[in-house]
GROMACS .gro file of C-alpha atoms in nm:
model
  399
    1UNK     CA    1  -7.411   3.140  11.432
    2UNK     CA    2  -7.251   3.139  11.084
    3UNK     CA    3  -7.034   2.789  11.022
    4UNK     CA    4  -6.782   2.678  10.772
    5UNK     CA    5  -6.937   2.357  10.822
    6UNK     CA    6  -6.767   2.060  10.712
    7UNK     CA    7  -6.915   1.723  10.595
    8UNK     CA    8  -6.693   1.426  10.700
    9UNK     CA    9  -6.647   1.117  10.432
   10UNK     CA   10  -6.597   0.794  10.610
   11UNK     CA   11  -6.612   0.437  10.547
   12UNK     CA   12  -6.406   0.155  10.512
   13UNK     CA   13  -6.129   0.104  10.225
   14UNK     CA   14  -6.247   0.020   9.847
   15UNK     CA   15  -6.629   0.142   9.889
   16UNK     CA   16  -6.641   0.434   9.628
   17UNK     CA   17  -6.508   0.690   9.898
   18UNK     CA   18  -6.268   0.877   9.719
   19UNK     CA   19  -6.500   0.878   9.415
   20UNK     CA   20  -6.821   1.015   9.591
   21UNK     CA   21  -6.504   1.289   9.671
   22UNK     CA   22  -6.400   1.315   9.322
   23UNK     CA   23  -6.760   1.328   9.226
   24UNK     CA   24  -6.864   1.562   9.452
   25UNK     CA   25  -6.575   1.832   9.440
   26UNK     CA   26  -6.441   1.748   9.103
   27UNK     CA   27  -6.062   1.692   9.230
   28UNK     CA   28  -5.841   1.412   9.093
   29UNK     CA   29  -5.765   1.250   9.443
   30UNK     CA   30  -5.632   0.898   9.412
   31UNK     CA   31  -5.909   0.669   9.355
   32UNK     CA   32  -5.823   0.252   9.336
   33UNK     CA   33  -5.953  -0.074   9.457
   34UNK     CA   34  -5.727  -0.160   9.766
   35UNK     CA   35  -5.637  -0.019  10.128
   36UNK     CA   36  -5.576   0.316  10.188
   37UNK     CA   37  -5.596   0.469   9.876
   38UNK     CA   38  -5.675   0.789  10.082
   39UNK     CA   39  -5.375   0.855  10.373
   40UNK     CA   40  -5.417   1.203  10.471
   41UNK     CA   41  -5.732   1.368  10.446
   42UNK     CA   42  -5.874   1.539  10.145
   43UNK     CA   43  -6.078   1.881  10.178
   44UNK     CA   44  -6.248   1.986   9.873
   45UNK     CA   45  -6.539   2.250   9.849
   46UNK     CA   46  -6.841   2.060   9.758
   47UNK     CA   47  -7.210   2.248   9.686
   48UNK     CA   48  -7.496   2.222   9.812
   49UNK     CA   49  -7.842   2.334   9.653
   50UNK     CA   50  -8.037   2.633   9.772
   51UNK     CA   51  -8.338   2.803   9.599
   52UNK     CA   52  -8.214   3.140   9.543
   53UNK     CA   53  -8.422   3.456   9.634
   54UNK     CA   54  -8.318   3.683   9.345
   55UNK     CA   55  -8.600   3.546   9.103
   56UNK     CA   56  -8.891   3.599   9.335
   57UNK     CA   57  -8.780   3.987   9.359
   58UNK     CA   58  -8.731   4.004   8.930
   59UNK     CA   59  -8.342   4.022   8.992
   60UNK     CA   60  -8.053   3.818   8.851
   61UNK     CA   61  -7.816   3.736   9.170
   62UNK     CA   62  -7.448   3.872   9.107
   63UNK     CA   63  -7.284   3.521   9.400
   64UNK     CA   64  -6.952   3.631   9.556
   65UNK     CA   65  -6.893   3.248   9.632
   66UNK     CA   66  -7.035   2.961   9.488
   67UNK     CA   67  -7.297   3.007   9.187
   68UNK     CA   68  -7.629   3.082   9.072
   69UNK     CA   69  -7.778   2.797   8.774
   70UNK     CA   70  -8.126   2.873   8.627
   71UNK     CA   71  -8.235   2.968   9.040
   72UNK     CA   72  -8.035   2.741   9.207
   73UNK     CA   73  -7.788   2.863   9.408
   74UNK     CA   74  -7.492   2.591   9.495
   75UNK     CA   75  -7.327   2.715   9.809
   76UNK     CA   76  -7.008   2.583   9.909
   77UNK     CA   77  -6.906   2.366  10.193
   78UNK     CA   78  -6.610   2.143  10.287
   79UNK     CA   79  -6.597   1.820  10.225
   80UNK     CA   80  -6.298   1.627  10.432
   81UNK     CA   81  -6.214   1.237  10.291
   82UNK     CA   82  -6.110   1.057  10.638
   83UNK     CA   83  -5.834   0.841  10.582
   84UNK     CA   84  -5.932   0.435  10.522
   85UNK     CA   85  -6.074   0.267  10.870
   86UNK     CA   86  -6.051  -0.065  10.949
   87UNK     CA   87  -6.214  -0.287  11.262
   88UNK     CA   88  -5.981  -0.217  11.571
   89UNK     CA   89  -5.912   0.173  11.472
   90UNK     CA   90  -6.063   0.287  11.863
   91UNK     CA   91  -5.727   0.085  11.987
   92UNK     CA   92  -5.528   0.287  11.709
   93UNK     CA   93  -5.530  -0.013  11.450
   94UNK     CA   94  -5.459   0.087  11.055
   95UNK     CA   95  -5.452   0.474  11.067
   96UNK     CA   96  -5.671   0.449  11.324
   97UNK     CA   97  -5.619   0.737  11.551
   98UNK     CA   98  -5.507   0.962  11.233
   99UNK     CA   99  -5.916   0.850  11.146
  100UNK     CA  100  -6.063   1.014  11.473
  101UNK     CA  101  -5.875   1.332  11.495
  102UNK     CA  102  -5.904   1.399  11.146
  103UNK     CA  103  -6.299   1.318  11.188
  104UNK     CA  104  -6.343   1.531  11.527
  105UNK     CA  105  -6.285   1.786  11.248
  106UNK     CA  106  -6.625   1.750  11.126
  107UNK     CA  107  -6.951   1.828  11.197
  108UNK     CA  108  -7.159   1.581  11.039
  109UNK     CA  109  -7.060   1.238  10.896
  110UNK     CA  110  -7.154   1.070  10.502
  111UNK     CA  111  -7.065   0.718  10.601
  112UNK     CA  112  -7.043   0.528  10.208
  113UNK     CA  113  -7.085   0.193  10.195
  114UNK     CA  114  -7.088  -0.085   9.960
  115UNK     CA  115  -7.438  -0.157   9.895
  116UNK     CA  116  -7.354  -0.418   9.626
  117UNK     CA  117  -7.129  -0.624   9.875
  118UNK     CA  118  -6.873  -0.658   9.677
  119UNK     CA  119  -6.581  -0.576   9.935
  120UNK     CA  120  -6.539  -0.771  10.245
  121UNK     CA  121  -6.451  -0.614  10.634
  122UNK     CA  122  -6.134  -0.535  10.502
  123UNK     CA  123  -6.203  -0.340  10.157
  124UNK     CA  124  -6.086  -0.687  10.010
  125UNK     CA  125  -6.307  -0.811   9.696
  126UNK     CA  126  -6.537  -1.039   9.782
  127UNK     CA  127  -6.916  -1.162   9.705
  128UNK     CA  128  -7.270  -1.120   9.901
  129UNK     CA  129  -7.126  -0.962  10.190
  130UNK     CA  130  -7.367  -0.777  10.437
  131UNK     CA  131  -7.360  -0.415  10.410
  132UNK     CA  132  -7.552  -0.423  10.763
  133UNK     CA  133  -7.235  -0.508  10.879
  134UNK     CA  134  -7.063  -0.202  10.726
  135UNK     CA  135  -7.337   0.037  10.908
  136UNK     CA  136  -7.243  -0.145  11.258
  137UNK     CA  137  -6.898  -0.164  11.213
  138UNK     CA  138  -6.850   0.198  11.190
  139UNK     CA  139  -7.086   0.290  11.435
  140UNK     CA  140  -6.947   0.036  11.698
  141UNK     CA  141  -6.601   0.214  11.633
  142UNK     CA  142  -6.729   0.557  11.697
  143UNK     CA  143  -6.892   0.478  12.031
  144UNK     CA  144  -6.590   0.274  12.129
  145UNK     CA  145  -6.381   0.574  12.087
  146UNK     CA  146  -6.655   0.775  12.266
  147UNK     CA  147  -6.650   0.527  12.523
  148UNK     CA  148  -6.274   0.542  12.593
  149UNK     CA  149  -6.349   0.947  12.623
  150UNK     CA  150  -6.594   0.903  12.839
  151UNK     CA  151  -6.444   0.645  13.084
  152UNK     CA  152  -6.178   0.905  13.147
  153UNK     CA  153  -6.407   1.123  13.249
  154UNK     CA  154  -6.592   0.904  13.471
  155UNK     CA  155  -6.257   0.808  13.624
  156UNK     CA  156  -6.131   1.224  13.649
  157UNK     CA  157  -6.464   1.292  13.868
  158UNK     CA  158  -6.467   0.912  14.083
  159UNK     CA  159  -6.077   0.973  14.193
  160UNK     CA  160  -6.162   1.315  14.339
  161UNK     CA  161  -5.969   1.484  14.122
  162UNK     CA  162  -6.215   1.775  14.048
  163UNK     CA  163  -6.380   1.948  14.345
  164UNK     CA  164  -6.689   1.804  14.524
  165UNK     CA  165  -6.934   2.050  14.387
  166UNK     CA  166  -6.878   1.972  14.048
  167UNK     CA  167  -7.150   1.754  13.869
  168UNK     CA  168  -7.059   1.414  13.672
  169UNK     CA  169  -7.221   1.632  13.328
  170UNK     CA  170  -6.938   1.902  13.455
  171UNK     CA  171  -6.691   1.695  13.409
  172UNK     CA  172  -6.792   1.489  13.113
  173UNK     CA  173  -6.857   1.814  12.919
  174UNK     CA  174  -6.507   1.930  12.991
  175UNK     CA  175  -6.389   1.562  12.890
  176UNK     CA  176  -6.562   1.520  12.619
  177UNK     CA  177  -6.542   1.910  12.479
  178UNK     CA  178  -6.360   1.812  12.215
  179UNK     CA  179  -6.697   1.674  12.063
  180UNK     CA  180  -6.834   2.043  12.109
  181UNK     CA  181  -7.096   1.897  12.340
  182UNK     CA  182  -7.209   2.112  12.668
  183UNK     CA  183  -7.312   2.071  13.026
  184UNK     CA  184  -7.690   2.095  12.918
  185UNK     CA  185  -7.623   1.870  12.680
  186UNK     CA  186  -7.485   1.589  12.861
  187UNK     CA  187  -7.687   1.611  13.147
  188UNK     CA  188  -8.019   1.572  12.873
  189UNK     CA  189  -7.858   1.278  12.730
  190UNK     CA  190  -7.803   1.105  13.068
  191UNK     CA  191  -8.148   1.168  13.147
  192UNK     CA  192  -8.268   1.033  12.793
  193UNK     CA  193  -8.067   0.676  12.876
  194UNK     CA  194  -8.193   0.728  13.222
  195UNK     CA  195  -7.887   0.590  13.439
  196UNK     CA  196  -7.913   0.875  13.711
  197UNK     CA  197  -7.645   1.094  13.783
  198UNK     CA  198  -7.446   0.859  14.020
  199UNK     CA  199  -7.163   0.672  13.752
  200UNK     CA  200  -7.108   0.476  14.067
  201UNK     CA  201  -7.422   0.309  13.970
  202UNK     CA  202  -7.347   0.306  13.613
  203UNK     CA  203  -7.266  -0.034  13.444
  204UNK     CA  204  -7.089  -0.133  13.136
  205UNK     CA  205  -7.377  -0.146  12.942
  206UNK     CA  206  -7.521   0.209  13.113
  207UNK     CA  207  -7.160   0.355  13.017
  208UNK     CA  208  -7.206   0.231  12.643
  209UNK     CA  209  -7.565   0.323  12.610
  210UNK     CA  210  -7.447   0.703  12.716
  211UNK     CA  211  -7.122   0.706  12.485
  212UNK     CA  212  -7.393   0.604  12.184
  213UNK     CA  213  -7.633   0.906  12.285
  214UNK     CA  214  -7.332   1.161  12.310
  215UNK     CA  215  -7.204   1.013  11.936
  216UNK     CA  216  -7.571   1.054  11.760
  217UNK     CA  217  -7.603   1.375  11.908
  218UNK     CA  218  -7.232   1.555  11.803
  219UNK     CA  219  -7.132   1.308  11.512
  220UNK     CA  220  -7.478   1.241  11.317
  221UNK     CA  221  -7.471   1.032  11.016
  222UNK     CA  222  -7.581   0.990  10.641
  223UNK     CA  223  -7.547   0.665  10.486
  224UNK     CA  224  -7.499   0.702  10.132
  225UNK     CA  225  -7.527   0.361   9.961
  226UNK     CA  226  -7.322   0.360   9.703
  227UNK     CA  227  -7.299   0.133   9.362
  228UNK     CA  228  -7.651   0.145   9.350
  229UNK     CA  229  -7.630   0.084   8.947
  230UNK     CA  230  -7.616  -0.287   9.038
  231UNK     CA  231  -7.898  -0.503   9.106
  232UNK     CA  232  -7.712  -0.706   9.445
  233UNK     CA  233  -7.726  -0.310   9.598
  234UNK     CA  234  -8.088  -0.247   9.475
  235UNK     CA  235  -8.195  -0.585   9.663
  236UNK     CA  236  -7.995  -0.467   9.996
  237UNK     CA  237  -8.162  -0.160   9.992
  238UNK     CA  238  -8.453  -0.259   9.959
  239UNK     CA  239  -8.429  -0.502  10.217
  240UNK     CA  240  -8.260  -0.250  10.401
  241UNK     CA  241  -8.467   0.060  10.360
  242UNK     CA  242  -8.767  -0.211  10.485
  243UNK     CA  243  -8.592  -0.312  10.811
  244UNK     CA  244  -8.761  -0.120  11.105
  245UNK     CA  245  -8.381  -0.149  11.268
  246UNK     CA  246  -8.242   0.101  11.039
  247UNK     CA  247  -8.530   0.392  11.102
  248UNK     CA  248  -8.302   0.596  11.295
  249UNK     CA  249  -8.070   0.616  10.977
  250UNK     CA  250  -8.124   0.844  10.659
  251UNK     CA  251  -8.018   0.611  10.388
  252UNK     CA  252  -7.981   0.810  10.051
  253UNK     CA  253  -7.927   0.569   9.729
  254UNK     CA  254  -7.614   0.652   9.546
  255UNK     CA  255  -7.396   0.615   9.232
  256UNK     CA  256  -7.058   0.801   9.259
  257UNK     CA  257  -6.951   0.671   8.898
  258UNK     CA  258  -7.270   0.807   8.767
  259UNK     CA  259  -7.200   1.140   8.915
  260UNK     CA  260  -6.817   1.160   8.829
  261UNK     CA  261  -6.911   1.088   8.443
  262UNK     CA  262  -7.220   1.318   8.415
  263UNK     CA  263  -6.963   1.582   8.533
  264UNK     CA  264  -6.710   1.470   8.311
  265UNK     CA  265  -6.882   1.475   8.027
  266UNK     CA  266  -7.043   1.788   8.096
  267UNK     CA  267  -6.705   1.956   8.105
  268UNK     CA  268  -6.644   1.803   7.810
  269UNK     CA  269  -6.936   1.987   7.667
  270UNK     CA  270  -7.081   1.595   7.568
  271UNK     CA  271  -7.397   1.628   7.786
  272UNK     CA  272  -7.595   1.969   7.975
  273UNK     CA  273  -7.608   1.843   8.328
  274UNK     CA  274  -7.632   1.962   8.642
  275UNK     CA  275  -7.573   1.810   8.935
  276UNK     CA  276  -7.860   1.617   9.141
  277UNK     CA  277  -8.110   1.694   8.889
  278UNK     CA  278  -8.279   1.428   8.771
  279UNK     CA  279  -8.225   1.411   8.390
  280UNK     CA  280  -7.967   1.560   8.130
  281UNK     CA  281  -7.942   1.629   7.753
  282UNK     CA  282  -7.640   1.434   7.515
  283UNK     CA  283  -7.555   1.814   7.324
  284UNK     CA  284  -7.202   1.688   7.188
  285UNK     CA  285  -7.105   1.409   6.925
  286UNK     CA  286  -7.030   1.060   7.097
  287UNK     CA  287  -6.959   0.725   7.007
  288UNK     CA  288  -7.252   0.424   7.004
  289UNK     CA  289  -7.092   0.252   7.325
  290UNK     CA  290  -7.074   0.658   7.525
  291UNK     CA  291  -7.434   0.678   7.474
  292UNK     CA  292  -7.513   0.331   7.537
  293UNK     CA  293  -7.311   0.406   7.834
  294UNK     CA  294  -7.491   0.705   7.914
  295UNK     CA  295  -7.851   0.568   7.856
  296UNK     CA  296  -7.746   0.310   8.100
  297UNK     CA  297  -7.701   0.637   8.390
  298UNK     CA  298  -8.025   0.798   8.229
  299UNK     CA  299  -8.240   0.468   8.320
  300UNK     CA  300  -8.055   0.511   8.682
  301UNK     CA  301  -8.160   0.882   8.707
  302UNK     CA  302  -8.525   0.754   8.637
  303UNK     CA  303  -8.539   0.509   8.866
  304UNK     CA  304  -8.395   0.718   9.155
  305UNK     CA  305  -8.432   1.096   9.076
  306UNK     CA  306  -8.086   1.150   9.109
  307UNK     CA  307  -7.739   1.020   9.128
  308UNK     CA  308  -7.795   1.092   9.472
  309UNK     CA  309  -7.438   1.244   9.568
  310UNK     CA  310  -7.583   1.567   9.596
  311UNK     CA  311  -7.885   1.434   9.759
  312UNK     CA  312  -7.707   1.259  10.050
  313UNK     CA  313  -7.476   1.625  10.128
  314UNK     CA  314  -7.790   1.804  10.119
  315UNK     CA  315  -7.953   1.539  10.381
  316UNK     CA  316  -7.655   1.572  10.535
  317UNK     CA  317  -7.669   1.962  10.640
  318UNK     CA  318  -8.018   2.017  10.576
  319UNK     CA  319  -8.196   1.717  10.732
  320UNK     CA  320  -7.970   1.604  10.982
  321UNK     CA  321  -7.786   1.916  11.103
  322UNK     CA  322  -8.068   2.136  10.997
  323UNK     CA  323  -7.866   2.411  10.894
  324UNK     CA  324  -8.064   2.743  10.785
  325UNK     CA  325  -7.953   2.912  10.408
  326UNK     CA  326  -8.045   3.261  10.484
  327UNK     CA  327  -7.986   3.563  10.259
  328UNK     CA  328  -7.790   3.875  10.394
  329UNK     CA  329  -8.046   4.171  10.216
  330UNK     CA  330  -7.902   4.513  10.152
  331UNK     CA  331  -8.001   4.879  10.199
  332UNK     CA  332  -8.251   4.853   9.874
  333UNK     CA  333  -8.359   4.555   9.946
  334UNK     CA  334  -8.112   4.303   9.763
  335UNK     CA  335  -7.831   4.507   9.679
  336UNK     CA  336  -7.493   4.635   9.863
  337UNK     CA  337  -7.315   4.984   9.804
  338UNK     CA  338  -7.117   4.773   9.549
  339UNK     CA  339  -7.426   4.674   9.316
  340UNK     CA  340  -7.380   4.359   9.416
  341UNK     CA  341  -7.756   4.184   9.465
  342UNK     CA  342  -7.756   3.869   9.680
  343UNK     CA  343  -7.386   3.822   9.658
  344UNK     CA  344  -7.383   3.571  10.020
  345UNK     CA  345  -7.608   3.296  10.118
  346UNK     CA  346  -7.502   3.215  10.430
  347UNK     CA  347  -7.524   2.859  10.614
  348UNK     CA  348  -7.673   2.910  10.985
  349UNK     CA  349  -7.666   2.722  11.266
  350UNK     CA  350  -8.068   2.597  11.339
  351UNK     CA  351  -8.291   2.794  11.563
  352UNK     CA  352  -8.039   3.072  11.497
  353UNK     CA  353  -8.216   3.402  11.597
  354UNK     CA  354  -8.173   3.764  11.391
  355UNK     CA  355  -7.931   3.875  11.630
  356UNK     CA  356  -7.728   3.498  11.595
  357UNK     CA  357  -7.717   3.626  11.186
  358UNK     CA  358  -7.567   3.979  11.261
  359UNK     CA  359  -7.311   3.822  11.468
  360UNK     CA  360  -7.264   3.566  11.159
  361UNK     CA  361  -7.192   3.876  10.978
  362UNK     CA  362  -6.984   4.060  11.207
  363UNK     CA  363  -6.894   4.036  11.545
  364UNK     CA  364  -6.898   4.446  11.504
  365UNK     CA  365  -7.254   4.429  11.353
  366UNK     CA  366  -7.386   4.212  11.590
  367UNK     CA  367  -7.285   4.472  11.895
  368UNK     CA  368  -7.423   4.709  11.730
  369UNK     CA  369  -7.761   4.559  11.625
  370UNK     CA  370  -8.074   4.762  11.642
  371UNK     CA  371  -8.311   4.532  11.424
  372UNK     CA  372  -8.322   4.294  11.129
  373UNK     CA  373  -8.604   4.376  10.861
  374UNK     CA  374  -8.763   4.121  10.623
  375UNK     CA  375  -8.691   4.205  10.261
  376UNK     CA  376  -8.995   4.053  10.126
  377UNK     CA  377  -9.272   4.208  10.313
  378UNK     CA  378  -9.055   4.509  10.524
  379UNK     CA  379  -9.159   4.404  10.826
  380UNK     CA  380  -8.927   4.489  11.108
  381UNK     CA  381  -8.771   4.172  11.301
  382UNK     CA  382  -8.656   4.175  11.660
  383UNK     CA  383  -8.334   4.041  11.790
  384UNK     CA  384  -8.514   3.719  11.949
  385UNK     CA  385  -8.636   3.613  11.601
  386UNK     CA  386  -8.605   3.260  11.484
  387UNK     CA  387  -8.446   3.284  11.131
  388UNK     CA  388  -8.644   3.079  10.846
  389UNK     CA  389  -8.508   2.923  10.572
  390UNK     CA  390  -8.397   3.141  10.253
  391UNK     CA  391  -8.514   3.455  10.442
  392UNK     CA  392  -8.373   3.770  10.287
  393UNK     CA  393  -8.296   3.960  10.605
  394UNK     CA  394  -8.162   4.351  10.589
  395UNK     CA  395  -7.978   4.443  10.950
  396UNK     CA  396  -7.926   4.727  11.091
  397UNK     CA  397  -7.676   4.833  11.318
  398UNK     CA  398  -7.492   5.125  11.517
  399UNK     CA  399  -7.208   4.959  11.330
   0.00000   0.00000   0.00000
């Protein structure tokens, strides 16, 4: 199915949060070097890159949303800044649970951390402090708060509250719905931890090791690590990047001031940039000290292809969700009754089939769908197919 998905930003106070935000969405949210900067949550549309379509058909693309630079597409998605967490926010310390129901909001989660160590537990200033730490601390207080979830559940369905034929997944799928998680789901995750399906059986540690699964599986995670301009964060990484512990992670290397003044000074018309490529060109007049300043992000683009802020929302939705950019085709092929050609690029759920994509379109298209056809070779596509990336898909319908 078609989603309005929505990236979550999380970390602790002081790490570059709310200027990976400001970098990536171009807003002027509050950014500063102490506790809760950010109190509510922010949503701004941020982009993410998609190769579009139009060129390989000899058309220019006419976007409805988003835009079209040189055949990229950037296609917009939300991007929520989660309030400031601190240790202790599972027992509702800081803003604590204002931080979890604000996060349950999203989908996937850009956890930005420190990678210079230059801010302690706390988002206090401080020197060589373990960004390690950073990565465990957050995930230890999402699969507390899991945990708590579950337990209720385990306690609903051990008092005898529920009827007898209902399963323990039963129950922990309606507990835990709020995590849009499923029966199926739960019951393949207690088999992966492989506890059985008795939770009289189940320990402390059994009860943990399941809360963890259910987390990975309905929050996953990017790490962006941030302030990676300074050598302390290039030696973490590295160290970090080499530790066989953090496999399971994607780690994406990351300068949100680099970003936020390539975009700057692009809107200032000082420098042609555009965002996550690799390189840009000074086209305005600028003092010594701006381009020194400037050749100082350059040598940073070099050595890391990117500033990486559009990198890590890409690995965000792409590699971790694996969310499909599909094209909705028209009756001549690219075009609409308007004249419009390629004017959506939708984001799709993975594995989503042709009939999933008319339903993304229209509930009233997808009842009515007869087939889908592929605009670059006319072949006719079934209802059961399995959408491909940047397809250009024509559907037709009673409707």
């Amino acid at each position: 199915m078609s989603t309005s998905y929505r990236i979550g930003l999380v970390g602790k106070p002081s790490v570059g949060k709310s200027s990976f935000f400001n970098a990536a969405t171009m807003n002027d949210v509050p950014e500063g070097a102490y506790p809760f900067t950010t109190i509510d949550p922010s949503v701004g549309e941020a982009y993410v890159r998609v190769d579009c379509a139009a060129p390989e058909f000899d058309e220019a693309c006419t976007p409805n949303v988003g835009y079209c630079d040189h055949g990229t597409r950037f296609v917009p998605t939300k991007l929520v800044d989660v309030a400031g967490l601190i240790p202790g926010a599972h027992e509702g310390n800081g803003l604590g649970n204002q931080f979890l129901s604000d996060l349950n909001e999203t989908d996937v989660l850009v956890h930005v951390v420190d990678f210079s160590g230059m801010t302690d537990a706390e988002g206090e200033p401080t020197e060589d402090h373990d960004p390690r730490e950073d990565i465990a601390f957050l995930e230890a207080e999402l699969d507390q708060w899991y945990l708590g979830i579950l337990q209720k559940g385990i306690e609903r369905y051990e008092s005898g509250y529920t009827t007898e034929d209902d399963a323990i997944e039963e129950e922990l799928a309606e507990q835990m719905s709020a995590f849009k998680t499923s029966e199926d789901e739960i019951k393949r995750l207690i088999r992966r931890v492989d506890i059985g399906f008795d939770p009289d059986e189940w320990d402390a540690d059994a009860e943990l090791e399941l809360a963890r699964e259910i987390r990975k599986e309905t929050k996953p995670m990017v790490i962006a690590a941030n302030k990676m301009d300074t050598p302390e964060a290039q030696e973490n990484y590295e160290e970090i990047t080499n530790d066989s512990d953090y496999d399971h992670l994607t780690i994406v290397p990351c300068s949100a001031h680099a970003e936020k003044a390539l975009k700057s000074a692009d809107k200032a018309g000082v420098v042609d940039y555009r965002p996550g490529d690799a390189d840009f060109e000074i086209t305005g007049d600028i003092s010594s000290e701006q381009e020194a300043g400037l050749e100082q992000i350059r040598d940073f683009l070099a050595d890391y292809g990117a500033t990486g802020v559009q990198a890590a929302l890409e690995a965000a939705l792409f590699d971790v969700l694996g969310v499909t950019p599909v094209f909705p085709g028209g009756a001549n092929g690219l075009g609409n009754e308007r004249g419009e050609v390629l004017p959506d690029c939708y984001l799709i759920s993975p594995n989503s089939t042709a009939e999933d994509f008319a339903y993304s379109l229209h509930s009233d298209i997808g009842d009515g769908f007869l087939h889908a056809i592929d605009c670059r070779t006319n072949r006719q596509l079934g209802k059961g197919y399995e959408v491909q990336s940047r397809d250009v898909i024509e559907v037709v319908t009673t409707n």
